[in-house]
Coordinates of C-alpha atoms in Angstrom, one line a residue:
Chain A
X1 CA -28.2 -16.9 2.2
X2 CA -29.1 -14.5 5.1
X3 CA -27.0 -11.5 5.9
X4 CA -25.8 -13.2 9.1
X5 CA -24.8 -16.3 7.2
X6 CA -23.0 -14.3 4.6
X7 CA -21.0 -12.4 7.2
X8 CA -20.3 -15.6 9.0
X9 CA -18.7 -17.0 5.8
X10 CA -16.7 -13.9 5.3
X11 CA -15.4 -14.2 8.8
X12 CA -14.6 -17.9 8.2
X13 CA -12.7 -16.9 5.0
X14 CA -10.5 -14.7 7.2
X15 CA -9.6 -17.3 9.7
X16 CA -6.0 -18.3 9.7
X17 CA -5.5 -22.0 9.9
X18 CA -3.5 -22.7 13.0
X19 CA -1.7 -25.4 11.1
X20 CA -1.5 -23.5 7.8
X21 CA 1.6 -22.1 6.1
X22 CA 1.0 -18.5 7.3
X23 CA 0.9 -19.5 11.0
X24 CA 3.8 -21.8 10.5
X25 CA 5.9 -19.0 9.0
X26 CA 4.9 -16.7 11.9
X27 CA 5.8 -19.3 14.5
X28 CA 9.1 -19.9 12.8
X29 CA 9.9 -16.2 12.9
X30 CA 8.7 -15.9 16.5
X31 CA 11.1 -18.7 17.5
X32 CA 13.9 -17.0 15.6
X33 CA 13.2 -13.7 17.2
X34 CA 13.1 -15.2 20.7
X35 CA 16.4 -17.0 20.0
X36 CA 18.0 -13.7 18.9
X37 CA 16.8 -11.8 22.0
X38 CA 17.7 -14.6 24.4
X39 CA 21.2 -14.7 22.9
X40 CA 21.6 -11.0 23.4
X41 CA 19.8 -10.5 26.7
X42 CA 19.4 -13.8 28.4
X43 CA 16.3 -15.2 30.0
X44 CA 15.1 -12.5 32.4
X45 CA 12.6 -10.8 30.0
X46 CA 9.1 -11.9 29.2
X47 CA 8.6 -12.7 25.5
X48 CA 5.0 -13.3 24.4
X49 CA 2.4 -12.5 21.8
X50 CA 0.6 -9.2 21.9
X51 CA -1.7 -7.6 19.4
X52 CA -4.4 -9.3 17.4
X53 CA -3.0 -12.9 17.9
X54 CA -3.5 -12.5 21.7
X55 CA -6.8 -10.7 21.3
X56 CA -8.3 -13.2 18.8
X57 CA -8.9 -10.5 16.1
X58 CA -6.5 -11.6 13.4
X59 CA -7.7 -11.5 9.8
X60 CA -6.0 -13.4 6.9
X61 CA -6.1 -10.4 4.6
X62 CA -3.8 -8.4 6.7
X63 CA -2.1 -9.8 9.7
X64 CA 0.7 -8.7 11.9
X65 CA 2.5 -10.6 14.6
X66 CA 3.2 -8.5 17.7
X67 CA 5.9 -9.9 20.0
X68 CA 6.5 -8.1 23.3
X69 CA 9.8 -8.3 25.0
X70 CA 9.4 -6.8 28.5
X71 CA 12.2 -6.6 31.1
X72 CA 11.7 -6.6 34.9
X73 CA 11.5 -3.2 36.4
X74 CA 14.9 -3.4 38.0
X75 CA 16.7 -5.2 35.1
X76 CA 19.3 -3.3 33.1
X77 CA 20.5 -6.1 30.9
X78 CA 19.3 -4.3 27.8
X79 CA 20.1 -0.8 29.1
X80 CA 19.4 1.7 31.8
X81 CA 16.8 3.8 30.0
X82 CA 13.8 2.9 27.9
X83 CA 15.5 4.5 24.9
X84 CA 18.5 2.2 25.6
X85 CA 16.3 -0.9 25.7
X86 CA 14.6 0.2 22.4
X87 CA 17.9 0.8 20.6
X88 CA 19.7 -2.2 22.0
X89 CA 16.8 -4.4 21.1
X90 CA 16.9 -3.0 17.5
X91 CA 20.6 -3.7 17.3
X92 CA 20.2 -7.2 18.5
X93 CA 17.5 -7.8 15.9
X94 CA 19.6 -6.2 13.2
X95 CA 21.9 -9.2 13.3
X96 CA 19.3 -11.1 11.3
X97 CA 16.8 -8.6 10.1
X98 CA 16.4 -5.2 8.5
X99 CA 14.7 -3.3 11.4
X100 CA 12.4 -0.4 10.7
X101 CA 12.1 1.8 13.8
X102 CA 8.5 2.8 14.4
X103 CA 6.9 4.8 17.3
X104 CA 7.3 2.1 20.0
X105 CA 7.7 -1.0 17.9
X106 CA 10.5 -2.5 15.7
X107 CA 9.2 -3.7 12.4
X108 CA 11.2 -6.7 11.0
X109 CA 12.0 -6.9 7.3
X110 CA 14.1 -9.2 5.2
X111 CA 17.8 -8.3 5.4
X112 CA 18.7 -10.0 2.2
X113 CA 19.3 -7.2 -0.3
X114 CA 17.9 -9.3 -3.1
X115 CA 14.6 -9.4 -1.4
X116 CA 14.5 -5.6 -1.0
X117 CA 13.3 -5.5 2.6
X118 CA 10.3 -7.7 2.2
X119 CA 8.0 -7.1 5.2
X120 CA 7.7 -10.1 7.6
X121 CA 4.6 -8.5 9.3
X122 CA 6.3 -8.8 12.7
X123 CA 6.5 -6.0 15.3
X124 CA 8.8 -6.4 18.3
X125 CA 7.8 -4.2 21.2
X126 CA 10.5 -3.7 23.8
X127 CA 9.6 -2.4 27.2
X128 CA 10.1 -2.5 30.9
X129 CA 7.6 -3.5 33.6
X130 CA 6.5 -0.8 36.0
X131 CA 7.0 -3.0 39.1
X132 CA 7.4 -6.5 40.4
X133 CA 3.7 -7.3 39.6
X134 CA 4.7 -7.4 35.9
X135 CA 1.4 -5.8 34.8
X136 CA 1.8 -2.2 33.8
X137 CA 4.6 -1.6 31.4
X138 CA 6.6 1.4 30.1
X139 CA 7.3 1.7 26.4
X140 CA 9.7 4.0 24.7
X141 CA 8.2 6.5 22.3
X142 CA 10.6 7.5 19.5
X143 CA 8.2 10.2 18.2
X144 CA 6.1 12.8 19.8
X145 CA 6.7 15.0 22.9
X146 CA 6.4 12.4 25.5
X147 CA 9.2 9.9 25.3
X148 CA 7.5 7.1 27.2
X149 CA 4.0 5.7 27.6
X150 CA 2.6 3.5 30.3
X151 CA 0.3 0.7 29.2
X152 CA -0.8 -2.8 30.1
X153 CA -1.0 -5.6 27.6
X154 CA -3.2 -7.8 29.7
X155 CA -5.8 -5.1 30.1
X156 CA -5.9 -4.5 26.4
X157 CA -6.3 -8.2 25.7
X158 CA -9.1 -8.6 28.3
X159 CA -10.8 -5.4 27.1
X160 CA -11.1 -6.8 23.6
X161 CA -11.8 -10.4 24.5
X162 CA -14.6 -9.5 26.9
X163 CA -16.1 -6.8 24.7
X164 CA -18.5 -9.1 22.9
X165 CA -17.5 -7.4 19.7
X166 CA -14.8 -9.6 18.3
X167 CA -16.7 -10.5 15.2
X168 CA -17.6 -6.9 14.4
X169 CA -14.0 -5.9 15.1
X170 CA -12.6 -8.4 12.6
X171 CA -15.0 -7.3 9.9
X172 CA -14.3 -3.7 10.5
X173 CA -10.6 -4.5 10.3
X174 CA -11.3 -6.1 7.0
X175 CA -13.2 -3.0 5.9
X176 CA -10.2 -0.9 7.0
X177 CA -7.8 -2.9 4.9
X178 CA -10.0 -2.9 1.8
X179 CA -10.6 0.8 2.0
X180 CA -7.1 1.9 3.3
X181 CA -8.7 3.7 6.2
X182 CA -6.0 5.8 7.7
X183 CA -6.4 4.6 11.3
X184 CA -4.4 2.2 13.4
X185 CA -6.1 -1.1 14.2
X186 CA -5.7 -0.5 18.0
X187 CA -7.7 2.7 17.8
X188 CA -10.3 1.2 15.5
X189 CA -10.8 -1.6 18.0
X190 CA -11.4 0.8 20.8
X191 CA -13.8 2.8 18.7
X192 CA -15.8 -0.2 17.7
X193 CA -16.0 -1.5 21.3
X194 CA -17.2 1.9 22.5
X195 CA -19.7 2.3 19.8
X196 CA -21.1 -1.2 20.3
X197 CA -21.3 -1.0 24.1
X198 CA -25.1 -1.3 24.0
X199 CA -25.3 -3.3 20.8
X200 CA -23.8 -6.6 21.8
X201 CA -27.1 -8.5 21.4
X202 CA -27.9 -7.1 18.0
X203 CA -27.2 -9.0 14.8
X204 CA -23.8 -8.6 13.4
X205 CA -25.1 -6.9 10.3
X206 CA -26.9 -4.3 12.5
X207 CA -23.7 -3.8 14.5
X208 CA -21.6 -3.0 11.4
X209 CA -24.2 -0.6 10.0
X210 CA -24.4 1.1 13.4
X211 CA -20.6 1.5 13.4
X212 CA -20.5 3.0 10.0
X213 CA -23.4 5.3 10.8
X214 CA -21.5 6.6 13.8
X215 CA -18.4 7.2 11.6
X216 CA -20.6 9.0 9.0
X217 CA -22.7 11.1 11.4
X218 CA -20.5 11.7 14.4
X219 CA -16.9 11.6 13.1
X220 CA -16.3 15.0 14.7
X221 CA -17.1 13.8 18.2
X222 CA -15.6 10.3 18.2
X223 CA -13.2 9.7 21.1
X224 CA -11.4 6.9 22.8
X225 CA -9.5 6.3 25.9
X226 CA -6.7 3.8 26.4
X227 CA -8.2 1.3 28.9
X228 CA -4.8 0.6 30.3
X229 CA -4.1 4.2 31.1
X230 CA -7.2 6.3 30.4
X231 CA -5.9 9.6 31.9
X232 CA -2.2 9.2 31.1
X233 CA -2.2 8.2 27.4
X234 CA -3.6 10.8 25.2
X235 CA -5.1 9.2 22.0
X236 CA -6.7 12.4 20.7
X237 CA -3.9 13.2 18.4
X238 CA -4.5 10.0 16.5
X239 CA -8.1 11.1 15.8
X240 CA -7.1 14.2 13.9
X241 CA -9.2 16.2 11.4
X242 CA -7.9 14.3 8.5
X243 CA -8.6 10.9 10.0
X244 CA -12.1 11.9 11.1
X245 CA -13.0 13.2 7.6
X246 CA -11.7 10.0 6.0
X247 CA -13.7 7.9 8.4
X248 CA -16.8 9.9 7.5
X249 CA -16.1 9.8 3.8
X250 CA -15.3 6.1 3.6
X251 CA -18.2 5.1 5.9
X252 CA -20.6 7.1 3.8
X253 CA -19.4 5.4 0.7
X254 CA -19.7 2.0 2.3
X255 CA -23.3 2.6 3.4
X256 CA -24.1 3.7 -0.1
X257 CA -22.5 0.5 -1.5
X258 CA -24.5 -1.5 1.0
X259 CA -27.8 0.2 0.0
X260 CA -27.1 -0.2 -3.8
X261 CA -25.4 -3.6 -3.9
X262 CA -25.9 -5.4 -0.7
X263 CA -23.2 -7.0 1.5
X264 CA -21.3 -8.5 -1.4
X265 CA -20.7 -5.0 -2.7
X266 CA -18.9 -4.3 0.6
X267 CA -17.0 -7.5 1.3
X268 CA -17.0 -9.3 -2.0
X269 CA -18.0 -13.0 -2.7
X270 CA -18.5 -15.2 0.4
X271 CA -16.6 -18.1 -1.0
X272 CA -13.0 -18.1 -2.1
X273 CA -12.6 -18.8 -5.8
X274 CA -10.5 -21.9 -6.6
X275 CA -7.2 -21.4 -8.5
X276 CA -8.3 -22.8 -11.8
X277 CA -11.5 -20.7 -11.9
X278 CA -9.6 -17.6 -10.9
X279 CA -7.0 -18.1 -13.6
X280 CA -9.7 -18.7 -16.2
X281 CA -11.5 -15.5 -15.0
X282 CA -8.2 -13.5 -15.0
X283 CA -7.5 -14.6 -18.6
X284 CA -11.0 -13.6 -19.5
X285 CA -10.3 -10.1 -18.1
X286 CA -7.0 -9.9 -19.9
X287 CA -8.6 -10.7 -23.2
X288 CA -11.0 -7.7 -22.8
X289 CA -8.4 -5.1 -21.8
X290 CA -8.4 -2.1 -24.2
X291 CA -4.6 -2.4 -24.6
X292 CA -2.3 -4.5 -22.6
X293 CA 1.1 -3.2 -21.5
X294 CA 4.4 -4.8 -20.8
X295 CA 5.6 -3.9 -17.3
X296 CA 9.1 -2.5 -17.0
X297 CA 11.7 -1.7 -14.4
X298 CA 14.7 0.6 -14.4
X299 CA 17.0 1.5 -11.5
X300 CA 16.4 5.1 -10.5
X301 CA 19.5 7.1 -11.3
Chain B
X1 CA 7.2 41.7 -9.9
X2 CA 6.6 38.9 -7.5
X3 CA 5.4 35.7 -9.1
X4 CA 2.0 34.5 -7.7
X5 CA 2.3 30.8 -6.6
X6 CA -0.2 28.7 -8.4
X7 CA -2.9 27.0 -6.4
X8 CA -3.0 23.2 -6.8
X9 CA -5.2 21.9 -9.6
X10 CA -8.0 20.7 -7.4
X11 CA -8.4 24.1 -5.9
X12 CA -8.2 25.9 -9.2
X13 CA -10.7 23.6 -10.8
X14 CA -13.0 22.2 -8.0
X15 CA -15.8 21.3 -10.6
X16 CA -13.3 19.0 -12.4
X17 CA -12.3 17.5 -9.0
X18 CA -15.9 16.8 -8.1
X19 CA -16.5 15.1 -11.4
X20 CA -13.4 12.9 -10.9
X21 CA -14.7 11.9 -7.5
X22 CA -18.1 11.1 -8.9
X23 CA -16.7 9.1 -11.8
X24 CA -14.4 7.0 -9.4
X25 CA -17.2 6.5 -6.8
X26 CA -19.5 5.1 -9.5
X27 CA -16.9 2.6 -10.9
X28 CA -14.5 2.0 -8.0
X29 CA -16.4 2.5 -4.8
X30 CA -13.5 1.2 -2.7
X31 CA -11.1 3.9 -3.9
X32 CA -11.2 7.2 -2.0
X33 CA -9.8 10.6 -2.7
X34 CA -7.9 12.4 0.1
X35 CA -5.9 15.6 0.2
X36 CA -2.7 15.7 2.3
X37 CA -0.4 18.7 2.3
X38 CA -2.0 20.0 -0.9
X39 CA -1.4 16.7 -2.7
X40 CA -4.3 14.6 -4.0
X41 CA -4.2 10.8 -3.4
X42 CA -6.6 8.1 -4.4
X43 CA -6.3 5.1 -2.1
X44 CA -8.1 1.9 -1.3
X45 CA -8.8 -1.5 -2.9
X46 CA -8.4 -1.8 -6.6
X47 CA -10.6 -4.6 -7.9
X48 CA -10.2 -7.0 -10.8
X49 CA -13.7 -7.9 -11.9
X50 CA -15.0 -10.5 -14.2
X51 CA -18.7 -10.8 -15.1
X52 CA -19.7 -8.7 -12.1
X53 CA -17.7 -10.6 -9.6
X54 CA -14.5 -9.4 -7.9
X55 CA -11.9 -12.1 -8.4
X56 CA -8.9 -10.3 -7.0
X57 CA -7.9 -6.9 -5.5
X58 CA -4.9 -4.9 -4.6
X59 CA -4.3 -2.2 -2.0
X60 CA -3.2 0.8 -4.0
X61 CA -2.4 4.5 -3.7
X62 CA -2.3 6.8 -6.6
X63 CA -0.6 10.2 -6.2
X64 CA -1.6 13.0 -8.6
X65 CA 0.9 15.6 -9.7
X66 CA 0.2 19.2 -8.7
X67 CA -0.2 20.0 -12.4
X68 CA -2.9 17.3 -13.0
X69 CA -4.2 16.5 -15.6
X70 CA -0.8 17.4 -17.0
X71 CA 1.5 14.7 -15.8
X72 CA 0.9 11.0 -15.3
X73 CA -0.3 9.9 -11.9
X74 CA 2.1 7.7 -9.8
X75 CA 0.7 4.3 -8.8
X76 CA 1.8 2.4 -5.8
X77 CA 0.9 -1.1 -4.4
X78 CA 0.8 -0.5 -0.7
X79 CA -0.5 -3.8 0.6
X80 CA 2.9 -5.5 0.5
X81 CA 1.5 -8.3 -1.7
X82 CA 3.9 -7.9 -4.6
X83 CA 7.5 -8.6 -3.6
X84 CA 9.5 -5.4 -4.2
X85 CA 11.9 -6.7 -6.8
X86 CA 12.8 -5.6 -10.3
X87 CA 11.4 -8.9 -11.7
X88 CA 8.0 -7.9 -10.4
X89 CA 8.3 -4.4 -11.8
X90 CA 7.9 -2.6 -8.5
X91 CA 10.3 -0.4 -6.6
X92 CA 11.2 -0.7 -2.9
X93 CA 9.3 2.6 -2.6
X94 CA 6.1 0.7 -3.7
X95 CA 5.9 2.6 -7.0
X96 CA 4.9 0.3 -9.8
X97 CA 6.3 0.5 -13.3
X98 CA 3.2 0.2 -15.5
X99 CA 5.1 0.3 -18.8
X100 CA 8.3 1.6 -20.4
X101 CA 8.1 5.4 -19.9
X102 CA 8.9 6.0 -23.5
X103 CA 5.6 4.2 -24.4
X104 CA 3.6 6.7 -22.4
X105 CA 2.3 8.4 -25.6
X106 CA 0.4 5.2 -26.5
X107 CA -0.3 4.0 -23.0
X108 CA -1.5 7.4 -21.6
X109 CA -2.1 9.7 -24.6
X110 CA -3.1 13.4 -24.2
X111 CA -6.5 13.8 -22.7
X112 CA -6.7 10.3 -21.0
X113 CA -9.3 10.4 -18.4
X114 CA -8.7 9.0 -14.9
X115 CA -11.2 6.2 -15.5
X116 CA -9.4 5.2 -18.8
X117 CA -6.1 5.2 -16.9
X118 CA -7.6 2.9 -14.2
X119 CA -9.4 0.6 -16.7
X120 CA -6.4 0.5 -19.0
X121 CA -2.7 0.5 -17.9
X122 CA -3.5 0.1 -14.2
X123 CA -5.8 -2.8 -14.7
X124 CA -3.4 -4.3 -17.2
X125 CA -0.5 -4.2 -14.6
X126 CA -2.5 -5.8 -11.8
X127 CA -4.1 -8.5 -13.9
X128 CA -0.6 -9.3 -15.1
X129 CA 0.6 -9.6 -11.6
X130 CA -2.3 -11.9 -10.6
X131 CA -1.7 -14.2 -13.6
X132 CA 2.0 -14.2 -12.9
X133 CA 1.4 -15.2 -9.3
X134 CA -0.6 -18.3 -10.5
X135 CA 1.5 -19.3 -13.5
X136 CA 4.9 -17.7 -13.3
X137 CA 4.3 -16.2 -16.7
X138 CA 3.6 -12.6 -17.8
X139 CA 0.4 -12.7 -19.9
X140 CA 1.3 -9.6 -22.0
X141 CA 5.0 -10.2 -21.9
X142 CA 7.4 -7.9 -20.1
X143 CA 10.1 -5.4 -21.0
X144 CA 13.7 -6.2 -20.2
X145 CA 15.1 -4.1 -17.4
X146 CA 16.9 -0.8 -17.8
X147 CA 18.5 0.1 -21.1
X148 CA 17.6 -3.2 -22.7
X149 CA 13.9 -2.3 -22.4
X150 CA 14.5 0.9 -24.3
X151 CA 16.5 -0.9 -26.9
X152 CA 13.6 -3.4 -27.4
X153 CA 11.3 -0.5 -28.0
X154 CA 13.6 1.2 -30.4
X155 CA 13.9 -2.1 -32.4
X156 CA 10.1 -2.4 -32.5
X157 CA 9.8 1.1 -33.9
X158 CA 12.8 1.1 -36.3
X159 CA 13.3 -2.6 -37.1
X160 CA 17.0 -2.1 -36.3
X161 CA 18.7 -4.6 -34.0
X162 CA 22.4 -3.5 -34.1
X163 CA 23.2 -2.2 -30.6
X164 CA 25.4 0.7 -31.8
X165 CA 22.7 1.8 -34.2
X166 CA 20.1 1.6 -31.4
X167 CA 22.3 3.8 -29.3
X168 CA 22.5 6.4 -32.1
X169 CA 18.7 6.4 -32.4
X170 CA 18.4 7.0 -28.7
X171 CA 20.8 9.9 -28.9
X172 CA 19.0 11.3 -31.9
X173 CA 15.6 11.2 -30.3
X174 CA 16.9 13.3 -27.4
X175 CA 18.0 16.2 -29.6
X176 CA 15.9 19.4 -29.5
X177 CA 15.2 19.2 -33.2
X178 CA 15.5 16.5 -35.9
X179 CA 17.2 17.4 -39.2
X180 CA 16.7 15.5 -42.3
X181 CA 20.2 16.0 -43.6
X182 CA 21.7 14.1 -40.7
X183 CA 23.2 10.7 -41.5
X184 CA 20.7 8.1 -40.5
X185 CA 21.4 6.5 -37.2
X186 CA 20.9 3.0 -38.6
X187 CA 24.3 3.2 -40.3
X188 CA 23.0 2.8 -43.9
X189 CA 25.1 5.8 -45.0
X190 CA 21.9 7.5 -46.3
X191 CA 20.6 10.8 -45.1
X192 CA 17.9 10.6 -42.5
X193 CA 15.2 12.1 -44.8
X194 CA 15.8 9.2 -47.2
X195 CA 15.9 6.5 -44.5
X196 CA 14.4 6.3 -41.0
X197 CA 13.1 9.8 -40.7
X198 CA 9.5 8.9 -39.7
X199 CA 10.8 6.5 -37.1
X200 CA 13.1 9.1 -35.6
X201 CA 10.4 11.7 -35.6
X202 CA 8.1 9.2 -33.8
X203 CA 10.8 8.4 -31.2
X204 CA 11.4 12.2 -30.8
X205 CA 7.7 12.8 -30.2
X206 CA 7.6 9.9 -27.8
X207 CA 10.5 11.3 -25.9
X208 CA 9.2 14.9 -25.7
X209 CA 5.8 13.6 -24.5
X210 CA 7.6 11.4 -21.9
X211 CA 9.5 14.4 -20.6
X212 CA 6.3 16.4 -20.1
X213 CA 4.4 13.6 -18.5
X214 CA 7.2 12.5 -16.2
X215 CA 8.7 15.9 -15.3
X216 CA 7.2 16.0 -11.8
X217 CA 8.4 12.4 -11.1
X218 CA 11.9 13.0 -12.5
X219 CA 12.2 16.3 -10.6
X220 CA 11.2 14.5 -7.3
X221 CA 13.9 11.9 -7.8
X222 CA 16.4 14.6 -8.6
X223 CA 15.5 16.5 -5.4
X224 CA 15.8 13.4 -3.3
X225 CA 19.4 12.8 -4.3

């Protein structure tokens, strides 16, 4: 198998079947969320997918569903201020979900106490359009000095879709998950697009190596701009010293793995192991453990 | 005289820290050390390997106590794969419960290296989780929750099953010292030195060792209240 064939199979293994159980579950939740929001605020807002689903960069290993709920610029159904819209949207969702308030998004978790707030992988992003063109949007920021940011979902989606780097982005996202790289997907996407600006025609394997080499060799000077608001939204605080040093460290380790063990050392086997074989292998591992332990649980007092 | 605050372990012993990094990089290349606010973490993908092939993996974070290697590291599953329920032996905080804390002297004896910890109890926990996902059964069994788990252990050590007697054994092991002239907790009427003395001494040692290894974790929970 060539490197390109291998990476192609890894990408395929990360495809989410549009008719599969994961997408069905997400679609169910999307409908439930829309129903809740419509019930509370009526039909004036625009509710649609954002994030990786809209951009085509979803990966099976770690996927989130971003649902935006944007009100017209002169609509006060959900409140007068952005903060009101954010909090009122959270309250509406709390009828059926446990809501974790993030920077600009509202993360949905299971409300059932027996399920201990299981994460549904859904972020709802409330906002208000800048004007009647319904393009630029204001979002509330619950953290940081600036209490609002101006962005544009369509620009983000187009920026990614037309980057020519979607396959590289998906594999770098997979790398990020596997190595717990402390960097948001949004910033990682922008970095990859910037680094691969002149590399679109190169083989995918070469693109990935180039990205890691940039992380390893130039982590101090990496920078990105928000394509939706390049001068207004400051992303520099996200690329702090800690993040840069971890990018460098993990990329260095990955390049070493690649050199010593090839692509499988980085991304694992190309083909998913079937359940029976997996169980047999797991039992094989269990039999060789130096000393097995019985797991336990106790309520913390 | 003012007490000098102690530097964290990785600053006091950088050679030891570098060796840890090298050991982990060689065996677990997808786990990475980081330092945040003077606390050391090990994060990334924890693999389950069979015959050179990775058959499963979990996103984990391991937090090291400031007194490391004194004090057992805290392991978390941060990928959200394991439902945070008691029956899966994981807390809502993502901390996993590798084993009954009282068993720490056998699971994590004095001088256990980080690699031995990863290859032993950590591997055991996640292999168990993967097999449970596929079969609904715990391959190595599981402890009952809460006090019942402790009772099971005491029964294994002493052979005693009576609940009142087990309770007396648990009280005894928490004493500062063990005295042979005490009445044996089993209720035989004999003095301890003529009955279950060795078992009580073992439980006492187990308990003292548990207090030392879990002190930093227990203090943190106490501070959070």
